[in-house]
Coordinates of C-alpha atoms in Angstrom, one line a residue:
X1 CA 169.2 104.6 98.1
X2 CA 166.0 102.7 99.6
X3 CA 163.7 100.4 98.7
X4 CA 160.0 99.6 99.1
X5 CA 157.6 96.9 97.6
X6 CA 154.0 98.1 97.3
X7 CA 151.6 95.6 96.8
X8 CA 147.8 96.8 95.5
X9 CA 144.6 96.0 94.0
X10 CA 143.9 96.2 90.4
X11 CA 141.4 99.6 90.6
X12 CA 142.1 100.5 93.9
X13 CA 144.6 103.6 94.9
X14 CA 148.2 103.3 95.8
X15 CA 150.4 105.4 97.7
X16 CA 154.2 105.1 96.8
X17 CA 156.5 106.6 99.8
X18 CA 159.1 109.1 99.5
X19 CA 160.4 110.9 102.8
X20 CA 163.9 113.1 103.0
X21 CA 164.5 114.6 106.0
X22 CA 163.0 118.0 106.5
X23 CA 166.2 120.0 107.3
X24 CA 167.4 119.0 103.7
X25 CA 164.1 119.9 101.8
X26 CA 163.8 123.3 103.7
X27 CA 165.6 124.8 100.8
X28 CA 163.9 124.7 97.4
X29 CA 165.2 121.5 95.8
X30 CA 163.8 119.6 92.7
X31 CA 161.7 116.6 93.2
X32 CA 161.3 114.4 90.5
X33 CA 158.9 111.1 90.3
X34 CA 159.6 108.8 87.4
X35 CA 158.7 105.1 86.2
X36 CA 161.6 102.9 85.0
X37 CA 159.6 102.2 81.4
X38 CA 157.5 105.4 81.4
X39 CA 159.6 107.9 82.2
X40 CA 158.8 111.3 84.2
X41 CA 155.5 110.8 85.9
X42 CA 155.1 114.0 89.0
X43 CA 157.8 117.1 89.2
X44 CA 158.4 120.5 91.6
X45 CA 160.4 122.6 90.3
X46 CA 162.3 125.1 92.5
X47 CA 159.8 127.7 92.6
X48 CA 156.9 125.2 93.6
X49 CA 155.1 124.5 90.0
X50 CA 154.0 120.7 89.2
X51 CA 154.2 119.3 86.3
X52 CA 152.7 116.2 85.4
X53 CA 153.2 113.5 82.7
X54 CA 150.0 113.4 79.8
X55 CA 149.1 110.3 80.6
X56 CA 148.7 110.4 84.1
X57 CA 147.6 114.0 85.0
X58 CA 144.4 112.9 85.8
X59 CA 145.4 109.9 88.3
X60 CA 148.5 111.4 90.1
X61 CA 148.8 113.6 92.7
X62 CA 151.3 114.4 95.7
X63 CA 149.7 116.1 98.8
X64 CA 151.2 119.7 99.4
X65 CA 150.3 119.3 103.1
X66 CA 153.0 116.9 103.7
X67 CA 156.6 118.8 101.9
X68 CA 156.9 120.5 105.1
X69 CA 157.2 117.5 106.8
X70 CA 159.4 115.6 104.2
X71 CA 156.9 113.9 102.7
X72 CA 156.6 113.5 99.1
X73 CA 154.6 110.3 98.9
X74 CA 153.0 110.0 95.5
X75 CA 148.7 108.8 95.0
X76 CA 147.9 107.2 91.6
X77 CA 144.2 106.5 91.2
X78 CA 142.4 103.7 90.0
X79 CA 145.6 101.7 89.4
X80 CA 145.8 98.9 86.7
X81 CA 148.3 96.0 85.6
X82 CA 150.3 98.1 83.3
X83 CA 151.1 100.6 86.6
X84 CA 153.5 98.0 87.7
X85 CA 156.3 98.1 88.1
X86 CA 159.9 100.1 89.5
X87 CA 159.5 103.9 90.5
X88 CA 162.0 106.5 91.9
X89 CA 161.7 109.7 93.7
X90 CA 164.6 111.6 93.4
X91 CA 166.2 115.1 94.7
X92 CA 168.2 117.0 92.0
X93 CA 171.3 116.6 94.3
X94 CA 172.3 113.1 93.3
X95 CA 172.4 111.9 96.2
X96 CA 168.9 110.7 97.1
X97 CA 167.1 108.4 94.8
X98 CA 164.1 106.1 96.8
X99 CA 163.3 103.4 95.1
X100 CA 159.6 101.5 95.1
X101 CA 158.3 98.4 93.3
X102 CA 154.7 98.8 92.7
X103 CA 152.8 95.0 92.4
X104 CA 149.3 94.7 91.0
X105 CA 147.1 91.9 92.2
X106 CA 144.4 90.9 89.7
X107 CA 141.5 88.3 90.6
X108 CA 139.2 87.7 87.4
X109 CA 136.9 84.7 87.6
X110 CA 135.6 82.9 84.1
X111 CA 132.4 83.0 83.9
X112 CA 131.3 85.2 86.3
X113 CA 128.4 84.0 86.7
X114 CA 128.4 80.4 86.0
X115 CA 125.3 77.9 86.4
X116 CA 125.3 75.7 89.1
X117 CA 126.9 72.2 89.1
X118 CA 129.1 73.6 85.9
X119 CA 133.0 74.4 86.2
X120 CA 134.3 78.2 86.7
X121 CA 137.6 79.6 86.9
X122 CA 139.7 81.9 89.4
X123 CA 142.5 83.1 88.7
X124 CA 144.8 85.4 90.7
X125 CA 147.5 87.5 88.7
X126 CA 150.3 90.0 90.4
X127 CA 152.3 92.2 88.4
X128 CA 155.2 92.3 88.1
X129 CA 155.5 88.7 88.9
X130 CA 158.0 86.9 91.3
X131 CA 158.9 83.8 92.9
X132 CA 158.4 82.4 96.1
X133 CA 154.9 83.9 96.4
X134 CA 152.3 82.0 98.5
X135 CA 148.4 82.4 97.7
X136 CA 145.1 81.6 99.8
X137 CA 142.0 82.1 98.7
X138 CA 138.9 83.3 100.7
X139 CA 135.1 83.4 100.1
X140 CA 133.4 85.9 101.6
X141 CA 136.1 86.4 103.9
X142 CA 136.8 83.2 105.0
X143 CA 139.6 80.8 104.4
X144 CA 138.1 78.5 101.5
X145 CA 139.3 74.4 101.7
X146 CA 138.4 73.2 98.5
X147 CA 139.4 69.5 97.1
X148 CA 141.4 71.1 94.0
X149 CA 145.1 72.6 94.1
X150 CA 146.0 75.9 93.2
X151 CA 147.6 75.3 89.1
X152 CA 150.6 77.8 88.9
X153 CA 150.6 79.2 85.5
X154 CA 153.6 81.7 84.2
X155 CA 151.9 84.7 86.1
X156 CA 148.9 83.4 87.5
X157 CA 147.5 81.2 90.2
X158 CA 145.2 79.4 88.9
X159 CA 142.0 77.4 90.4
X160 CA 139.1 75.1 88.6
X161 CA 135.8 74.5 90.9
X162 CA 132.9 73.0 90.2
X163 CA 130.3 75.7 91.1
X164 CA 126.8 75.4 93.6
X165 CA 125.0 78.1 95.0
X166 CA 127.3 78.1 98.2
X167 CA 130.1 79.8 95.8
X168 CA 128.5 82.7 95.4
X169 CA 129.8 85.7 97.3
X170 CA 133.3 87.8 97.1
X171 CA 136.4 85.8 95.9
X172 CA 139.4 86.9 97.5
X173 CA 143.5 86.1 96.9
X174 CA 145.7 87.2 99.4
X175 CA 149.2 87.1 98.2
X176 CA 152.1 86.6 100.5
X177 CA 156.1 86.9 99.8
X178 CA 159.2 87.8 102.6
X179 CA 156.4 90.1 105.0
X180 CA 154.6 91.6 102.2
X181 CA 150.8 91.3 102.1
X182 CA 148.3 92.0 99.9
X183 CA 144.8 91.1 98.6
X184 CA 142.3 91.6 95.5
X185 CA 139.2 90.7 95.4
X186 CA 136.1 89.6 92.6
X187 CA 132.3 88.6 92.7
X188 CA 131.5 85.6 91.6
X189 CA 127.3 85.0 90.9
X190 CA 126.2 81.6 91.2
X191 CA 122.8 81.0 88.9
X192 CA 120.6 78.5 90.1
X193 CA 117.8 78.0 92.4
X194 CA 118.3 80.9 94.5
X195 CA 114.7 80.0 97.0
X196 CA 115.4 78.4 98.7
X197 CA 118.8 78.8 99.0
X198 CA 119.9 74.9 100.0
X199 CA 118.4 71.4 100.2
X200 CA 116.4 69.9 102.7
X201 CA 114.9 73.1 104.2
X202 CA 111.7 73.1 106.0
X203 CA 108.7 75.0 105.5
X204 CA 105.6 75.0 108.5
X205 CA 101.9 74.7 107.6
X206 CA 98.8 74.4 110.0
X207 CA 96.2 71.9 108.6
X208 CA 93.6 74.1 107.2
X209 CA 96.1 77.2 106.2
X210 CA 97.4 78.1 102.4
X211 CA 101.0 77.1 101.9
X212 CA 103.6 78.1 99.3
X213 CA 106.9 76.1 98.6
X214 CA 109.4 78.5 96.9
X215 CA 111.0 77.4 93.8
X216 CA 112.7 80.6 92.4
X217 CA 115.8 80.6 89.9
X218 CA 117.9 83.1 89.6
X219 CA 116.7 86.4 88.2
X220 CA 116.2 86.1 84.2
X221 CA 117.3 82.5 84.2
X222 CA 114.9 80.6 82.3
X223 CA 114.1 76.7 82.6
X224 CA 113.3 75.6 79.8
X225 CA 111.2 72.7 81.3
X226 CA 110.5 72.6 85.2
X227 CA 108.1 70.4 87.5
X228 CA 107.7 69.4 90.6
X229 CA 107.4 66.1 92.6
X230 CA 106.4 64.6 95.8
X231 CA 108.7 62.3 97.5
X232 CA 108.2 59.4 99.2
X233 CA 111.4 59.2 101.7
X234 CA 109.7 56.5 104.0
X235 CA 110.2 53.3 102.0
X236 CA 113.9 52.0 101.5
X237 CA 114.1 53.9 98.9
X238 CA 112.7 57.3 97.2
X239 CA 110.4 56.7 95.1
X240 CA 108.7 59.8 92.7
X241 CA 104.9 60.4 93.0
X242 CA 102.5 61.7 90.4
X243 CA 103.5 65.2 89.3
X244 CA 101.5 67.8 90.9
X245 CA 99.6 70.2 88.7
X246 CA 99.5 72.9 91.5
X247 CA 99.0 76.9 90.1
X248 CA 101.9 78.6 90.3
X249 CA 102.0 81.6 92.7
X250 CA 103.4 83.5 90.7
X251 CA 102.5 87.3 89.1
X252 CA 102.5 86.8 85.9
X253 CA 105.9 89.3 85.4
X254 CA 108.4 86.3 87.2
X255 CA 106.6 83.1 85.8
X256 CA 109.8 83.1 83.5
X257 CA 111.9 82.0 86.5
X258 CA 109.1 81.4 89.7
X259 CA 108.2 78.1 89.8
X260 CA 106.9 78.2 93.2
X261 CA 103.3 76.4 93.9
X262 CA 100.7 76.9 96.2
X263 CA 98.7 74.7 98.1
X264 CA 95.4 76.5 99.0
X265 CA 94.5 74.2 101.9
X266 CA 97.2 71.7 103.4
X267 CA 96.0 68.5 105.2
X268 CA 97.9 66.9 107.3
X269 CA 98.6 64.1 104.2
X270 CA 100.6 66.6 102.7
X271 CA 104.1 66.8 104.8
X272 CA 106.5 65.1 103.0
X273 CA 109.2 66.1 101.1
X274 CA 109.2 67.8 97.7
X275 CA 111.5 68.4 94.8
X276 CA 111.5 71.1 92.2
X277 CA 113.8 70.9 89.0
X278 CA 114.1 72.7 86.1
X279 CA 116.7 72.5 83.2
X280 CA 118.6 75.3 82.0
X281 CA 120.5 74.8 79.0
X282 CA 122.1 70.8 79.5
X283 CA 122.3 71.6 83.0
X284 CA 119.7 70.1 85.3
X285 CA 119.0 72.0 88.4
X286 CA 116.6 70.5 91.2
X287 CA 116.3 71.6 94.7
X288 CA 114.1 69.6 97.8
X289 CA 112.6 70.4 100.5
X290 CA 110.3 69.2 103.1
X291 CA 106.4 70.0 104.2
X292 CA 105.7 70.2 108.0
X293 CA 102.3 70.2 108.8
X294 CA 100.9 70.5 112.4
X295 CA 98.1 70.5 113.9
X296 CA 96.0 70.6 117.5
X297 CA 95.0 67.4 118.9
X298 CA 92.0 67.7 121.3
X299 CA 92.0 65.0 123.8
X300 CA 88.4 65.0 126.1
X301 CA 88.7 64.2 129.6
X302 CA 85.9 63.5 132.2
X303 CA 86.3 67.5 133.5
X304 CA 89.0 68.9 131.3
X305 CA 90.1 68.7 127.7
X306 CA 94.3 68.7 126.5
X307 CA 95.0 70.4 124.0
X308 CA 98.4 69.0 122.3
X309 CA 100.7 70.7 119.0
X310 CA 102.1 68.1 116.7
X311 CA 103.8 68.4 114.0
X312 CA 105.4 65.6 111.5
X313 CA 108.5 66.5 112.1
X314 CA 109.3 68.1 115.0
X315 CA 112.9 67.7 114.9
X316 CA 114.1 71.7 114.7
X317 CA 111.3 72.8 117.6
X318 CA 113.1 73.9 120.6
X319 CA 110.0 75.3 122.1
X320 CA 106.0 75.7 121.7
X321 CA 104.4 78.6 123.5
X322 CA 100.2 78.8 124.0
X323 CA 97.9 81.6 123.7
X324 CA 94.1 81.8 124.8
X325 CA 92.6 84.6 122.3
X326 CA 89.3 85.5 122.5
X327 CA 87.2 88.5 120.7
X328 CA 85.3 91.8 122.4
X329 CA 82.1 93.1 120.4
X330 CA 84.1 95.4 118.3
X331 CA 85.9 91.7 116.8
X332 CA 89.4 93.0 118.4
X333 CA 91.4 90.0 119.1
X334 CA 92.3 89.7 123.2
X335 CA 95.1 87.3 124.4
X336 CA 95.4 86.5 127.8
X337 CA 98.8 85.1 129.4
X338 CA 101.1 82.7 127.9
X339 CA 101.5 78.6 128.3
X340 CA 105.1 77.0 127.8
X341 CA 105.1 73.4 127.0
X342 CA 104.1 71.0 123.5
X343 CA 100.4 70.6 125.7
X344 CA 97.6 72.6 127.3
X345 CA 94.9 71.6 129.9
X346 CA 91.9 73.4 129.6
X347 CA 88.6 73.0 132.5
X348 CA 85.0 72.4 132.1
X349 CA 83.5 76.0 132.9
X350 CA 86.7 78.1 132.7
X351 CA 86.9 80.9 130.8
X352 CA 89.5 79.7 128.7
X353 CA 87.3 76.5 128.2
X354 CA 85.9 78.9 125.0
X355 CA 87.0 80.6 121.9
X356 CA 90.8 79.7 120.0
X357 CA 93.9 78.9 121.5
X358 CA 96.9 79.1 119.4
X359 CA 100.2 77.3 119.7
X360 CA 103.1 78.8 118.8
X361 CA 106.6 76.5 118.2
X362 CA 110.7 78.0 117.5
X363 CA 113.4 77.2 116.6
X364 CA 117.2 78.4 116.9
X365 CA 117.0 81.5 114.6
X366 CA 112.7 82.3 116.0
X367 CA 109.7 81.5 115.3
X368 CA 109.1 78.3 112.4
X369 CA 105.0 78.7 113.0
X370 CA 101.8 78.5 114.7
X371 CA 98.6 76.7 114.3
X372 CA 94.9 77.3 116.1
X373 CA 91.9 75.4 117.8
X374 CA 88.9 76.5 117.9
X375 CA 86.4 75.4 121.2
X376 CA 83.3 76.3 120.5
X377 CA 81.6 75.5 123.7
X378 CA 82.7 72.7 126.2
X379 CA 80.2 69.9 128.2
X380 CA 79.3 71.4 131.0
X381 CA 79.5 75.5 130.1
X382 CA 78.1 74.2 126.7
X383 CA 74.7 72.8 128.7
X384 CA 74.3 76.2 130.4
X385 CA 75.0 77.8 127.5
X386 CA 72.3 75.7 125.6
X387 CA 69.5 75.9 128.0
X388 CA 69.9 79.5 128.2
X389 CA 69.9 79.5 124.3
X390 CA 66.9 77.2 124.3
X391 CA 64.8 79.4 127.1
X392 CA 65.2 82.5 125.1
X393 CA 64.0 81.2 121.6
X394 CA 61.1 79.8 123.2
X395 CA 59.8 83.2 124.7
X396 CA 60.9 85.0 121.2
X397 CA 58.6 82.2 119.5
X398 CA 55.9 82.9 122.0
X399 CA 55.9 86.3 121.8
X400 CA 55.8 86.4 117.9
X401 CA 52.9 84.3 118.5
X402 CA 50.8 86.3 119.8
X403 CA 51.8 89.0 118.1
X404 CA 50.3 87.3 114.9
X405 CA 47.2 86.5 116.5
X406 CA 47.1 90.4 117.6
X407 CA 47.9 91.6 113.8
X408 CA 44.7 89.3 112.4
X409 CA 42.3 89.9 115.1
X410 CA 42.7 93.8 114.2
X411 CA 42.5 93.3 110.5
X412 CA 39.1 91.7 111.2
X413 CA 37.8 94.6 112.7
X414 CA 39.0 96.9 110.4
X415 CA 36.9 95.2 108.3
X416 CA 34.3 94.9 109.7
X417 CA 34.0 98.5 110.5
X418 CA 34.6 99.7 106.6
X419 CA 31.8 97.5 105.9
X420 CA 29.1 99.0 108.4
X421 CA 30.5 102.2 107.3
X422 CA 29.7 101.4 103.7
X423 CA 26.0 100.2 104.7
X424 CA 25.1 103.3 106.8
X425 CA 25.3 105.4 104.1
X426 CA 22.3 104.0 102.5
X427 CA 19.7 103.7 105.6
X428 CA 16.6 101.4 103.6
X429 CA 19.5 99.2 102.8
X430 CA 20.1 98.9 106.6
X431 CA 16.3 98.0 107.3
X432 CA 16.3 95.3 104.6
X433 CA 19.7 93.8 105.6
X434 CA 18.4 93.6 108.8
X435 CA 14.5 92.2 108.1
X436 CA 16.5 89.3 106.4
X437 CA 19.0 88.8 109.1
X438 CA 16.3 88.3 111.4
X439 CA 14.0 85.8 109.1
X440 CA 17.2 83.8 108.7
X441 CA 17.4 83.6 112.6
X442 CA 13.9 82.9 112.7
X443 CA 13.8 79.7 110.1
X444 CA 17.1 78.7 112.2
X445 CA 15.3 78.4 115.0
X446 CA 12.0 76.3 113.8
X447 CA 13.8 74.2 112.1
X448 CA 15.9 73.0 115.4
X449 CA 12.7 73.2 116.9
X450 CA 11.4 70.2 114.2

C-alpha cells in the first residue's frame, strides 16, 4: 500500500495519483476509486465501462490516454471543503490499494471589502486539519510583515488587520507541513479614496494653466459630507485655511463619489498642500496632497535674456529639458533642437530670441510637466521690427490719404456734370443763367473798384 497527501485550493482542480505497473494492468482488471465516508466515487469494469457515483458524475473524470501507461490518476473539478479527505484506488486483486489524503485550503476574508482605517478579517482554513502546520501570508505575492500574530483557532488560522488602501490586492496562505506545499488565495477590496491612491502625492501646474486635484472614492461609496482644505505646512504647525468653494469637476453621473476640484487658472500663490475628507458612515476618510506650481523666470541682460524653470518644490525633478517652438502661416507648431539644464540663454537678434520656449522637467517614472514663455519681441530685433512696422503704416496712411482726396474730387465733378446736363436741356434757361452770372461779375467788380 502507498500513500500521498494532496494539498489544493478550495475551487480549483485536483488530481489524485494512482500508477500500477503496466505489465500488471495489461490484462483487464477492475479499478475501483472510492472515498473513506462517501463511498465508490470512479469504476472500470473488466470490459472497459465507467461508472460513476451520482454525486460526482459531473466533476470526476480519469483520462483514458493514460491506462496504457499505468496511470489511473483521478481529476475532480471545482473541489470544495467537504472533498476532503482519505481516497483509495484499488485493483480487484487485493493486493494493491494506493492510498491519498486530499487537503482543502480555504482563505475567506470578513468583509471583503472593508472601509479604510476599519478592522477586517483573514482567515485561512485546511481540510482535513492537522498539526504542525506552518502558515505565511502574502499580498499580492509578496511576503506580508504585519504587526499582528496569526490567532490559531480549532481549524483556522486566523488574522485581524486594520485595513488602508495599501491592503487591497490578492490575499494569499501558503500552508506548509513535513514537504508538503500548498496555497489558496482571496481578494480583498479596500473602499476609500482610491485618487489618488496615497498621501502626499504631487500634482504639477504652470502659472496660467487649469488644474484638477483628484479626490475620487471608491466606486458607489458615498460621503455623506466631504470638503476640502488648504494647508498651511510652513508654520510650526499646520494650520487649516478657509474652505475652498471650488466647482467640482465632475459629470454630473460620479458627483456621488468625485469630489475632485478644479482650479481654472493657478497662480503661483497656490502650491501648497491640500486635503480632501469625506465621511462614510462613522468613518472619516481624508487624503493630502500637494500643488507644484512653476513657472519661467525671464532674467534681461545687456545682449541676452535667461530664461530659468522654477518650481516650488522641485524636490522629485531629475531633469528639465527646453524647446524653442515657433509657428509657420498654416499655425503648425515647429520645434527646433533641445536644451538640457533648469536655464536657458537666449541672444539679442537670434532667431530663437522670438516666439515660446517651453521647459519641460521628469522625474523617476517620466515626465511630471511643462510650462511656457512667451517672447514677443526682444530689444534690439524688437527696434527693427518696430521701425519696419512704423514705416509701413505710414505709407498705408498716406496712401489712403490720397485716395480719399481722389474719391471727393470725382464726386464733385460728377456733379457738376449732372447739373450742366440738367441745364442744357432747356437752352433760354442757359442764356438767363448766364446774363446773371455775368451782371454778378460785373457789380463784383465796381464795387472793388469803389
Amino acid at each position: 500500500m502507498t500513500y500521498t497527501e494532496v494539498i489544493a485550493a478550495e475551487g480549483s482542480q485536483a488530481v489524485l495519483p494512482c500508477q500500477y505497473p503496466a505489465l500488471l494492468v495489461s490484462h483487464p482488471l477492475i479499478i475501483v476509486w472510492s472515498h473513506m465516508e462517501k463511498g465508490t466515487i470512479w469504476r472500470k469494469e473488466r470490459n472497459g465501462l465507467e461508472y460513476r457515483g451520482s454525486k460526482w458524475s459531473q466533476r470526476v473524470q480519469c483520462p483514458h490516454n493514460q491506462y496504457d501507461k499505468g496511470k489511473f490518476n483521478l481529476q475532480i473539478n471545482s473541489v470544495t471543503e467537504e472533498d476532503g479527505g482519505l481516497y483509495s484506488c484499488k485493483l480487484d486483486d487485493g493486493k494493491h490499494d494506493n492510498q491519498v489524503m486530499l487537503r482543502i485550503i480555504k482563505v475567506s476574508i470578513s468583509p471583503p471589502d472593508p472601509i479604510s482605517g476599519t478592522y477586517a478579517s483573514l482567515s485561512c482554513s485546511l481540510t482535513p486539519w492537522r498539526h504542525g502546520v506552518s502558515v505565511e501570508w502574502r499580498l499580492n505575492n509578496t511576503p506580508y510583515f504585519p504587526q499582528t500574530r496569526t490567532i490559531w483557532s480549532k481549524e483556522n488560522a486566523l488574522k485581524n488587520l486594520r485595513v488602508t488602501e495599501k491592503e487591497s490586492g490578492t490575499w494569499t496562505c501558503v500552508v506548509s507541513y513535513d514537504g508538503n506545499k500548498g496555497q489558496a488565495s482571496a481578494t480583498m477590496s479596500v473602499k476609500g479614496i482610491i485618487q489618488p491612491p496615497k498621501d502626499n502625492a504631487k500634482v504639477y501646474a504652470a502659472v496660467g494653466s487649469a488644474v484638477t486635484l483628484p479626490c475620487v472614492f471608491s466606486p458607489n461609496l458615498r460621503p455623506l459630507s466631504s470638503g476640502w482644505k488648504k494647508v498651511n505646512a510652513g508654520g510650526p504647525s499646520a494650520r487649516d485655511l478657509q474652505l475652498l468653494s471650488l466647482p467640482l469637476s465632475s459629470s454630473p453621473a460620479r458627483l456621488r463619489w468625485d469630489k475632485s476640484i478644479h482650479i481654472s487658472e493657478v497662480t503661483y500663490e497656490d502650491e501648497g498642500n491640500y486635503t480632501c475628507a469625506g465621511t462614510v458612515g462613522s468613518q472619516r476618510l481624508t487624503r493630502t496632497m500637494q500643488l507644484v506650481v512653476a513657472k519661467v523666470v525671464p532674467l534681461k541682460e545687456k545682449h541676452s535674456m535667461t530664461l530659468t524653470c522654477q518650481l516650488a518644490d522641485a524636490s522629485e525633478v531629475i531633469k528639465y529639458e527646453w524647446v524653442h517652438v515657433t509657428y509657420d502661416q498654416n499655425g503648425t507648431a515647429l520645434t527646433g533642437p533641445i536644451w538640457e539644464g533648469k536655464d536657458v540663454t537666449i541672444s539679442d537678434g537670434s532667431e530663437e530670441s522670438w516666439s515660446e520656449w517651453t521647459c519641460s522637467f521628469y522625474g523617476k517614472e517620466g515626465l511630471l510637466g511643462n510650462v511656457t514663455y512667451n517672447i514677443h519681441l526682444m530689444s534690439g530685433l524688437s527696434g527693427r521690427k518696430s521701425s519696419g512696422l512704423s514705416n509701413n503704416t505710414a505709407t498705408v496712411v498716406g496712401l489712403s490719404f490720397l485716395l480719399a482726396v481722389l474719391l471727393l474730387i470725382l464726386a464733385q465733378m460728377y456733379k457738376n456734370h449732372q447739373r450742366r446736363k440738367r441745364i442744357f436741356q432747356y437752352p433760354a434757361l442757359e442764356t438767363i443763367v448766364h446774363t446773371i452770372s455775368n451782371e454778378r461779375e460785373e457789380r463784383e467788380r465796381n464795387r472793388e473798384k469803389n
